[in-house]
Short mmCIF file of N, CA and C in Angstrom, two decimals:
data_model
loop_
_atom_site.label_atom_id
_atom_site.label_comp_id
_atom_site.label_asym_id
_atom_site.label_seq_id
_atom_site.Cartn_x
_atom_site.Cartn_y
_atom_site.Cartn_z
N MET A 22 159.30 139.81 119.38
CA MET A 22 158.34 138.48 120.54
C MET A 22 157.23 139.02 120.05
N GLU A 23 156.41 137.29 120.37
CA GLU A 23 154.97 137.55 119.62
C GLU A 23 154.08 138.09 120.62
N LYS A 24 153.24 138.92 120.47
CA LYS A 24 152.08 139.41 121.24
C LYS A 24 151.03 138.53 121.87
N VAL A 25 150.83 138.56 122.96
CA VAL A 25 149.66 137.51 123.81
C VAL A 25 148.82 138.12 123.62
N ILE A 26 147.49 137.55 122.82
CA ILE A 26 146.54 138.04 123.21
C ILE A 26 145.51 137.44 124.33
N VAL A 27 145.11 138.48 124.85
CA VAL A 27 144.18 137.99 126.40
C VAL A 27 142.87 138.58 126.53
N ASP A 28 142.19 137.42 127.60
CA ASP A 28 141.08 138.01 127.24
C ASP A 28 140.08 137.78 128.76
N ASN A 29 141.05 137.62 129.71
CA ASN A 29 140.52 137.34 131.28
C ASN A 29 141.46 138.47 131.59
N ILE A 30 140.76 138.95 132.89
CA ILE A 30 141.39 139.46 133.48
C ILE A 30 142.59 139.13 134.87
N ALA A 31 142.32 137.84 134.72
CA ALA A 31 143.61 137.01 135.66
C ALA A 31 144.92 136.67 134.53
N ALA A 32 144.39 136.74 133.45
CA ALA A 32 145.73 136.58 132.47
C ALA A 32 146.60 137.62 132.42
N THR A 33 146.25 139.20 133.15
CA THR A 33 146.59 140.15 132.60
C THR A 33 147.56 140.23 133.58
N GLN A 34 147.70 139.73 135.39
CA GLN A 34 148.60 139.68 136.09
C GLN A 34 150.10 140.53 136.10
N GLY A 35 150.09 141.42 135.89
CA GLY A 35 151.45 142.20 135.62
C GLY A 35 151.76 142.11 134.05
N LEU A 36 151.35 141.90 133.34
CA LEU A 36 151.42 141.63 131.81
C LEU A 36 151.83 142.86 131.24
N TRP A 37 151.24 144.05 131.49
CA TRP A 37 151.62 145.11 131.12
C TRP A 37 152.36 146.39 131.85
N LYS A 38 153.20 145.79 132.93
CA LYS A 38 153.91 146.78 133.95
C LYS A 38 154.63 147.82 133.52
N ASP A 39 155.32 147.74 132.59
CA ASP A 39 155.66 148.71 131.64
C ASP A 39 155.11 149.46 130.34
N LYS A 40 153.92 149.44 130.61
CA LYS A 40 153.40 150.39 129.38
C LYS A 40 152.20 151.20 130.05
N THR A 41 152.16 152.14 129.63
CA THR A 41 151.18 153.38 130.19
C THR A 41 149.91 153.46 129.20
N ILE A 42 148.89 153.43 129.51
CA ILE A 42 147.56 153.46 129.30
C ILE A 42 147.04 154.89 129.47
N LEU A 43 146.39 155.51 128.67
CA LEU A 43 145.98 156.80 128.72
C LEU A 43 144.16 156.53 128.52
N ILE A 44 143.50 156.94 129.03
CA ILE A 44 142.15 156.18 129.11
C ILE A 44 141.41 158.39 129.04
N VAL A 45 140.84 158.37 128.30
CA VAL A 45 140.49 159.61 127.65
C VAL A 45 138.27 159.16 127.87
N GLU A 46 138.41 159.76 129.17
CA GLU A 46 136.69 159.73 129.20
C GLU A 46 136.37 160.52 130.14
N ASP A 47 135.18 161.55 129.85
CA ASP A 47 134.62 162.22 130.84
C ASP A 47 134.10 162.03 132.15
N VAL A 48 133.42 161.05 131.84
CA VAL A 48 132.32 160.31 132.72
C VAL A 48 133.28 159.28 133.60
N GLU A 49 133.07 159.81 135.20
CA GLU A 49 134.12 159.19 136.28
C GLU A 49 133.66 157.78 136.30
N SER A 50 132.40 157.36 136.25
CA SER A 50 132.09 155.73 136.15
C SER A 50 132.89 155.19 135.70
N ASN A 51 132.56 155.59 134.12
CA ASN A 51 133.06 155.14 133.05
C ASN A 51 134.73 154.77 132.95
N TYR A 52 135.34 155.83 133.39
CA TYR A 52 136.87 155.73 133.71
C TYR A 52 137.15 154.89 135.04
N GLN A 53 136.57 154.55 135.87
CA GLN A 53 136.59 153.74 137.13
C GLN A 53 136.53 152.37 136.48
N PHE A 54 135.33 152.25 135.67
CA PHE A 54 135.42 150.47 135.20
C PHE A 54 136.61 150.22 134.21
N LEU A 55 136.86 150.74 133.48
CA LEU A 55 138.25 150.43 132.59
C LEU A 55 139.29 150.69 133.37
N ALA A 56 139.56 151.65 134.47
CA ALA A 56 140.58 151.57 135.43
C ALA A 56 140.63 150.37 136.38
N ALA A 57 139.66 149.97 136.71
CA ALA A 57 139.52 148.53 137.37
C ALA A 57 140.01 147.31 137.04
N THR A 58 139.33 147.12 135.54
CA THR A 58 139.45 146.18 134.61
C THR A 58 140.78 145.74 134.20
N LEU A 59 141.68 147.01 134.28
CA LEU A 59 143.12 147.33 133.69
C LEU A 59 144.06 146.94 134.95
N ARG A 60 143.92 147.02 136.05
CA ARG A 60 144.38 147.17 137.63
C ARG A 60 145.36 146.11 137.56
N LYS A 61 144.71 145.05 137.40
CA LYS A 61 145.72 143.53 137.32
C LYS A 61 146.92 143.50 136.51
N SER A 62 147.12 144.42 135.61
CA SER A 62 147.47 144.40 134.53
C SER A 62 149.10 144.66 134.41
N GLY A 63 148.87 145.99 135.92
CA GLY A 63 150.33 146.64 136.11
C GLY A 63 150.75 147.84 135.40
N ALA A 64 149.73 148.19 134.36
CA ALA A 64 149.86 149.17 133.66
C ALA A 64 150.20 150.49 134.29
N GLU A 65 150.62 151.66 134.14
CA GLU A 65 150.13 152.83 134.29
C GLU A 65 149.16 153.59 133.81
N ILE A 66 148.26 153.96 134.78
CA ILE A 66 146.67 154.30 134.09
C ILE A 66 146.69 155.72 134.40
N LEU A 67 146.36 156.53 132.72
CA LEU A 67 146.37 157.97 133.13
C LEU A 67 144.99 158.37 132.45
N TRP A 68 144.55 159.61 133.04
CA TRP A 68 143.27 159.89 133.24
C TRP A 68 143.00 161.50 132.90
N ALA A 69 142.79 161.44 130.98
CA ALA A 69 142.35 162.83 130.50
C ALA A 69 140.75 163.17 130.47
N LYS A 70 140.13 164.09 131.36
CA LYS A 70 138.92 164.05 131.18
C LYS A 70 138.22 165.08 130.21
N SER A 71 139.26 165.61 129.55
CA SER A 71 138.77 166.50 128.18
C SER A 71 139.80 165.82 127.09
N GLY A 72 139.35 166.31 126.04
CA GLY A 72 140.12 166.04 124.59
C GLY A 72 141.72 167.11 124.75
N GLU A 73 141.75 168.17 125.26
CA GLU A 73 142.42 168.92 125.36
C GLU A 73 143.61 168.21 126.26
N GLU A 74 143.13 168.08 127.83
CA GLU A 74 144.05 167.78 128.50
C GLU A 74 144.96 166.41 128.01
N ALA A 75 143.92 165.18 126.75
CA ALA A 75 144.65 164.33 126.74
C ALA A 75 145.74 164.66 125.32
N LEU A 76 145.67 165.69 124.87
CA LEU A 76 146.50 166.35 123.81
C LEU A 76 147.71 167.00 124.75
N LYS A 77 147.40 167.58 125.84
CA LYS A 77 148.47 168.19 126.90
C LYS A 77 149.73 167.14 127.01
N LEU A 78 148.67 165.66 127.77
CA LEU A 78 149.45 164.54 127.94
C LEU A 78 150.66 164.11 126.89
N VAL A 79 149.77 163.79 125.50
CA VAL A 79 150.89 163.14 124.66
C VAL A 79 151.93 163.93 123.98
N SER A 80 151.22 165.23 124.03
CA SER A 80 152.58 166.44 123.43
C SER A 80 153.59 166.18 124.63
N GLY A 81 153.22 166.58 125.99
CA GLY A 81 154.07 166.56 127.03
C GLY A 81 155.26 165.28 127.23
N ASP A 82 155.57 165.57 128.28
CA ASP A 82 156.72 164.40 128.82
C ASP A 82 156.24 162.60 128.87
N ALA A 83 154.76 162.94 128.76
CA ALA A 83 154.29 161.02 129.48
C ALA A 83 154.94 160.61 128.28
N ILE A 84 154.90 159.14 128.51
CA ILE A 84 155.25 158.47 127.96
C ILE A 84 153.88 156.95 127.72
N ILE A 85 153.55 157.39 126.68
CA ILE A 85 152.16 156.92 126.47
C ILE A 85 152.09 155.95 125.79
N ASP A 86 151.75 154.66 125.73
CA ASP A 86 151.44 153.57 124.87
C ASP A 86 150.25 152.96 123.92
N ILE A 87 149.62 153.59 124.72
CA ILE A 87 148.24 153.30 123.98
C ILE A 87 146.93 154.19 124.53
N VAL A 88 146.02 154.56 123.58
CA VAL A 88 145.12 155.83 124.36
C VAL A 88 143.52 154.94 124.20
N LEU A 89 142.86 154.86 125.19
CA LEU A 89 141.55 154.74 125.17
C LEU A 89 140.70 155.82 125.34
N MET A 90 139.47 155.74 124.04
CA MET A 90 139.34 157.48 123.51
C MET A 90 137.89 157.31 123.19
N ASP A 91 136.89 158.29 124.45
CA ASP A 91 135.59 158.13 124.11
C ASP A 91 135.39 159.00 122.98
N VAL A 92 134.15 158.78 122.23
CA VAL A 92 134.34 159.62 121.19
C VAL A 92 133.47 160.75 121.52
N GLN A 93 132.95 160.62 122.85
CA GLN A 93 131.66 161.68 123.25
C GLN A 93 131.98 162.54 124.18
N LEU A 94 132.77 163.43 123.72
CA LEU A 94 133.69 164.31 125.10
C LEU A 94 132.89 165.92 124.74
N ASP A 95 132.73 166.63 125.72
CA ASP A 95 132.16 168.19 125.77
C ASP A 95 133.46 169.12 124.63
N GLY A 96 133.05 169.52 124.52
CA GLY A 96 133.81 170.50 123.84
C GLY A 96 134.48 169.55 122.21
N MET A 97 135.76 169.24 122.31
CA MET A 97 136.64 168.91 120.99
C MET A 97 136.11 167.14 121.18
N ASP A 98 135.40 166.92 120.33
CA ASP A 98 135.02 165.10 120.69
C ASP A 98 135.89 164.37 120.17
N GLY A 99 135.93 163.25 120.56
CA GLY A 99 137.02 162.06 120.59
C GLY A 99 137.81 161.82 118.98
N TYR A 100 136.74 162.50 118.07
CA TYR A 100 137.46 161.96 116.72
C TYR A 100 138.33 163.33 116.55
N MET A 101 137.81 164.07 117.02
CA MET A 101 138.68 165.59 116.37
C MET A 101 140.10 165.34 117.24
N VAL A 102 140.14 165.05 118.73
CA VAL A 102 141.22 164.46 119.50
C VAL A 102 142.26 163.70 118.49
N THR A 103 141.37 162.50 118.65
CA THR A 103 142.12 161.67 117.58
C THR A 103 143.04 161.78 116.51
N VAL A 104 142.63 162.80 115.58
CA VAL A 104 143.00 164.05 114.23
C VAL A 104 144.14 164.20 114.82
N GLU A 105 144.39 165.49 115.89
CA GLU A 105 145.04 165.96 116.18
C GLU A 105 146.25 164.72 117.09
N LEU A 106 145.98 163.86 117.74
CA LEU A 106 146.86 162.86 118.48
C LEU A 106 147.70 162.24 117.27
N LYS A 107 146.98 162.42 116.38
CA LYS A 107 147.81 161.24 115.23
C LYS A 107 148.95 161.99 114.41
N LYS A 108 148.45 163.57 114.78
CA LYS A 108 149.47 164.48 114.12
C LYS A 108 150.42 164.52 114.77
N ILE A 109 150.61 164.83 116.40
CA ILE A 109 151.40 164.41 117.28
C ILE A 109 152.34 162.97 117.05
N ARG A 110 151.52 161.99 117.60
CA ARG A 110 152.40 160.82 117.39
C ARG A 110 151.59 159.74 117.13
N PRO A 111 152.00 159.90 114.99
CA PRO A 111 151.04 158.91 114.09
C PRO A 111 151.08 157.28 114.39
N GLU A 112 152.04 156.51 115.21
CA GLU A 112 152.30 155.35 115.76
C GLU A 112 151.65 155.26 116.77
N LEU A 113 150.75 155.90 117.53
CA LEU A 113 150.15 155.60 118.45
C LEU A 113 148.79 155.16 118.76
N PRO A 114 148.81 153.80 118.88
CA PRO A 114 147.10 153.10 118.95
C PRO A 114 146.28 153.85 119.83
N VAL A 115 145.30 154.08 118.80
CA VAL A 115 143.97 154.67 119.60
C VAL A 115 142.94 153.69 119.37
N ILE A 116 142.17 153.70 120.62
CA ILE A 116 141.02 152.38 120.59
C ILE A 116 139.76 153.29 120.77
N ALA A 117 138.79 153.40 119.90
CA ALA A 117 137.54 154.46 120.31
C ALA A 117 136.57 153.48 121.20
N GLN A 118 135.94 153.94 121.77
CA GLN A 118 135.11 153.89 122.77
C GLN A 118 133.79 154.67 122.79
N THR A 119 132.40 154.05 122.08
CA THR A 119 131.51 154.81 121.92
C THR A 119 130.22 154.29 122.25
N ALA A 120 129.20 154.71 123.02
CA ALA A 120 127.72 154.25 123.51
C ALA A 120 127.09 154.34 121.94
N TYR A 121 127.56 155.09 120.69
CA TYR A 121 126.64 154.75 119.49
C TYR A 121 127.17 153.82 119.03
N ALA A 122 125.95 152.60 119.12
CA ALA A 122 126.49 151.74 118.10
C ALA A 122 125.63 151.66 117.08
N MET A 123 125.40 153.03 116.16
CA MET A 123 124.99 153.04 114.87
C MET A 123 125.83 152.66 113.78
N LYS A 124 124.99 152.36 112.46
CA LYS A 124 126.05 151.87 111.46
C LYS A 124 127.16 153.28 110.93
N GLY A 125 127.60 152.85 110.75
CA GLY A 125 128.94 153.99 110.08
C GLY A 125 129.75 154.53 111.74
N GLU A 126 129.14 154.29 112.47
CA GLU A 126 130.46 154.49 113.63
C GLU A 126 131.69 153.96 113.70
N LYS A 127 131.75 152.77 113.23
CA LYS A 127 133.21 152.25 113.28
C LYS A 127 134.32 153.02 112.04
N GLU A 128 133.39 153.01 111.02
CA GLU A 128 134.02 153.38 109.71
C GLU A 128 134.54 155.18 110.15
N LYS A 129 133.76 155.85 110.68
CA LYS A 129 133.65 157.02 111.27
C LYS A 129 135.07 157.20 111.95
N SER A 130 134.73 156.20 112.78
CA SER A 130 136.18 156.10 114.10
C SER A 130 137.76 155.46 113.11
N LYS A 131 137.24 155.00 112.27
CA LYS A 131 138.83 154.30 111.55
C LYS A 131 139.15 155.80 110.56
N ALA A 132 138.19 156.27 109.96
CA ALA A 132 138.52 157.74 108.91
C ALA A 132 139.32 158.86 110.03
N ALA A 133 139.08 158.74 111.41
CA ALA A 133 139.62 160.04 112.36
C ALA A 133 140.60 159.36 112.67
N GLY A 134 141.38 158.40 112.41
CA GLY A 134 142.26 157.47 112.48
C GLY A 134 142.45 156.62 113.69
N CYS A 135 141.39 156.31 114.25
CA CYS A 135 141.06 155.07 115.44
C CYS A 135 141.67 153.53 114.66
N ASP A 136 142.66 153.12 115.74
CA ASP A 136 142.97 152.04 115.08
C ASP A 136 141.95 150.85 115.72
N ASP A 137 141.51 150.63 116.49
CA ASP A 137 140.22 149.86 116.80
C ASP A 137 139.02 150.44 117.41
N TYR A 138 138.37 149.96 117.82
CA TYR A 138 136.71 150.34 118.22
C TYR A 138 136.13 149.42 118.91
N LEU A 139 135.53 150.24 120.34
CA LEU A 139 134.47 149.08 121.12
C LEU A 139 133.52 149.58 121.26
N SER A 140 132.58 149.04 120.97
CA SER A 140 131.47 149.85 121.64
C SER A 140 130.74 149.34 122.95
N LYS A 141 129.86 150.47 123.39
CA LYS A 141 129.69 150.43 124.83
C LYS A 141 128.43 149.98 125.28
N PRO A 142 128.08 149.29 125.90
CA PRO A 142 128.92 148.65 127.29
C PRO A 142 129.99 148.07 126.99
N ILE A 143 131.04 148.10 127.30
CA ILE A 143 132.42 147.32 127.08
C ILE A 143 132.52 146.26 127.72
N ARG A 144 132.57 144.59 127.30
CA ARG A 144 133.20 143.81 127.67
C ARG A 144 134.19 143.98 128.55
N PRO A 145 134.60 143.52 129.98
CA PRO A 145 136.02 143.19 129.97
C PRO A 145 137.01 142.61 128.81
N SER A 146 136.51 141.45 128.82
CA SER A 146 137.14 140.23 127.99
C SER A 146 137.56 141.08 126.54
N GLU A 147 136.64 141.59 125.61
CA GLU A 147 136.59 142.52 124.78
C GLU A 147 137.48 143.77 124.78
N LEU A 148 137.70 144.53 125.66
CA LEU A 148 138.85 145.61 125.98
C LEU A 148 140.05 144.94 126.27
N LEU A 149 140.34 143.74 127.00
CA LEU A 149 141.69 143.21 126.84
C LEU A 149 141.83 142.75 125.72
N ARG A 150 140.99 142.00 124.98
CA ARG A 150 141.48 141.45 123.93
C ARG A 150 142.19 142.12 122.90
N THR A 151 141.49 143.13 122.70
CA THR A 151 141.39 144.70 121.80
C THR A 151 142.88 145.24 122.11
N ILE A 152 143.17 145.43 123.26
CA ILE A 152 144.11 146.09 123.83
C ILE A 152 145.25 145.24 123.56
N SER A 153 145.25 144.21 123.92
CA SER A 153 146.92 142.75 123.77
C SER A 153 147.10 142.61 122.19
N ARG A 154 146.02 143.65 121.36
CA ARG A 154 146.69 143.11 120.10
C ARG A 154 147.56 144.44 119.64
N TYR A 155 147.58 145.94 120.74
CA TYR A 155 148.59 146.64 120.47
C TYR A 155 149.27 146.71 121.13
N LEU A 156 149.78 146.20 122.49
CA LEU A 156 150.59 145.74 123.49
C LEU A 156 151.45 144.62 123.78
#
């Protein structure tokens, strides 16, 4: 089946009701924004506040279809977490999200194994368009 690329919240109504999205984000307001943007999609949203928590979820019983990975986490940063996630599930799409819009950040995320990259502040349309490439 061909993937449908969506870029507005209304178009996601129930679109991903059989999918689970893991948001790895240590700032609650950032998590709330992402979760609110994805709510209409029907996807199950899981929240990991740390890299260690994300690794437990992915290696546990949870069926996760995609990961939104904040790269600036306390302790184990998002790049290190991605490297470890890809060892567990190489096929799992990981989308890096970072407030660092510095040159080379996109390349650094690709080198860590991220499948895509979003820079903060994240526009809802760009978030949805990026996720829809993988779900």
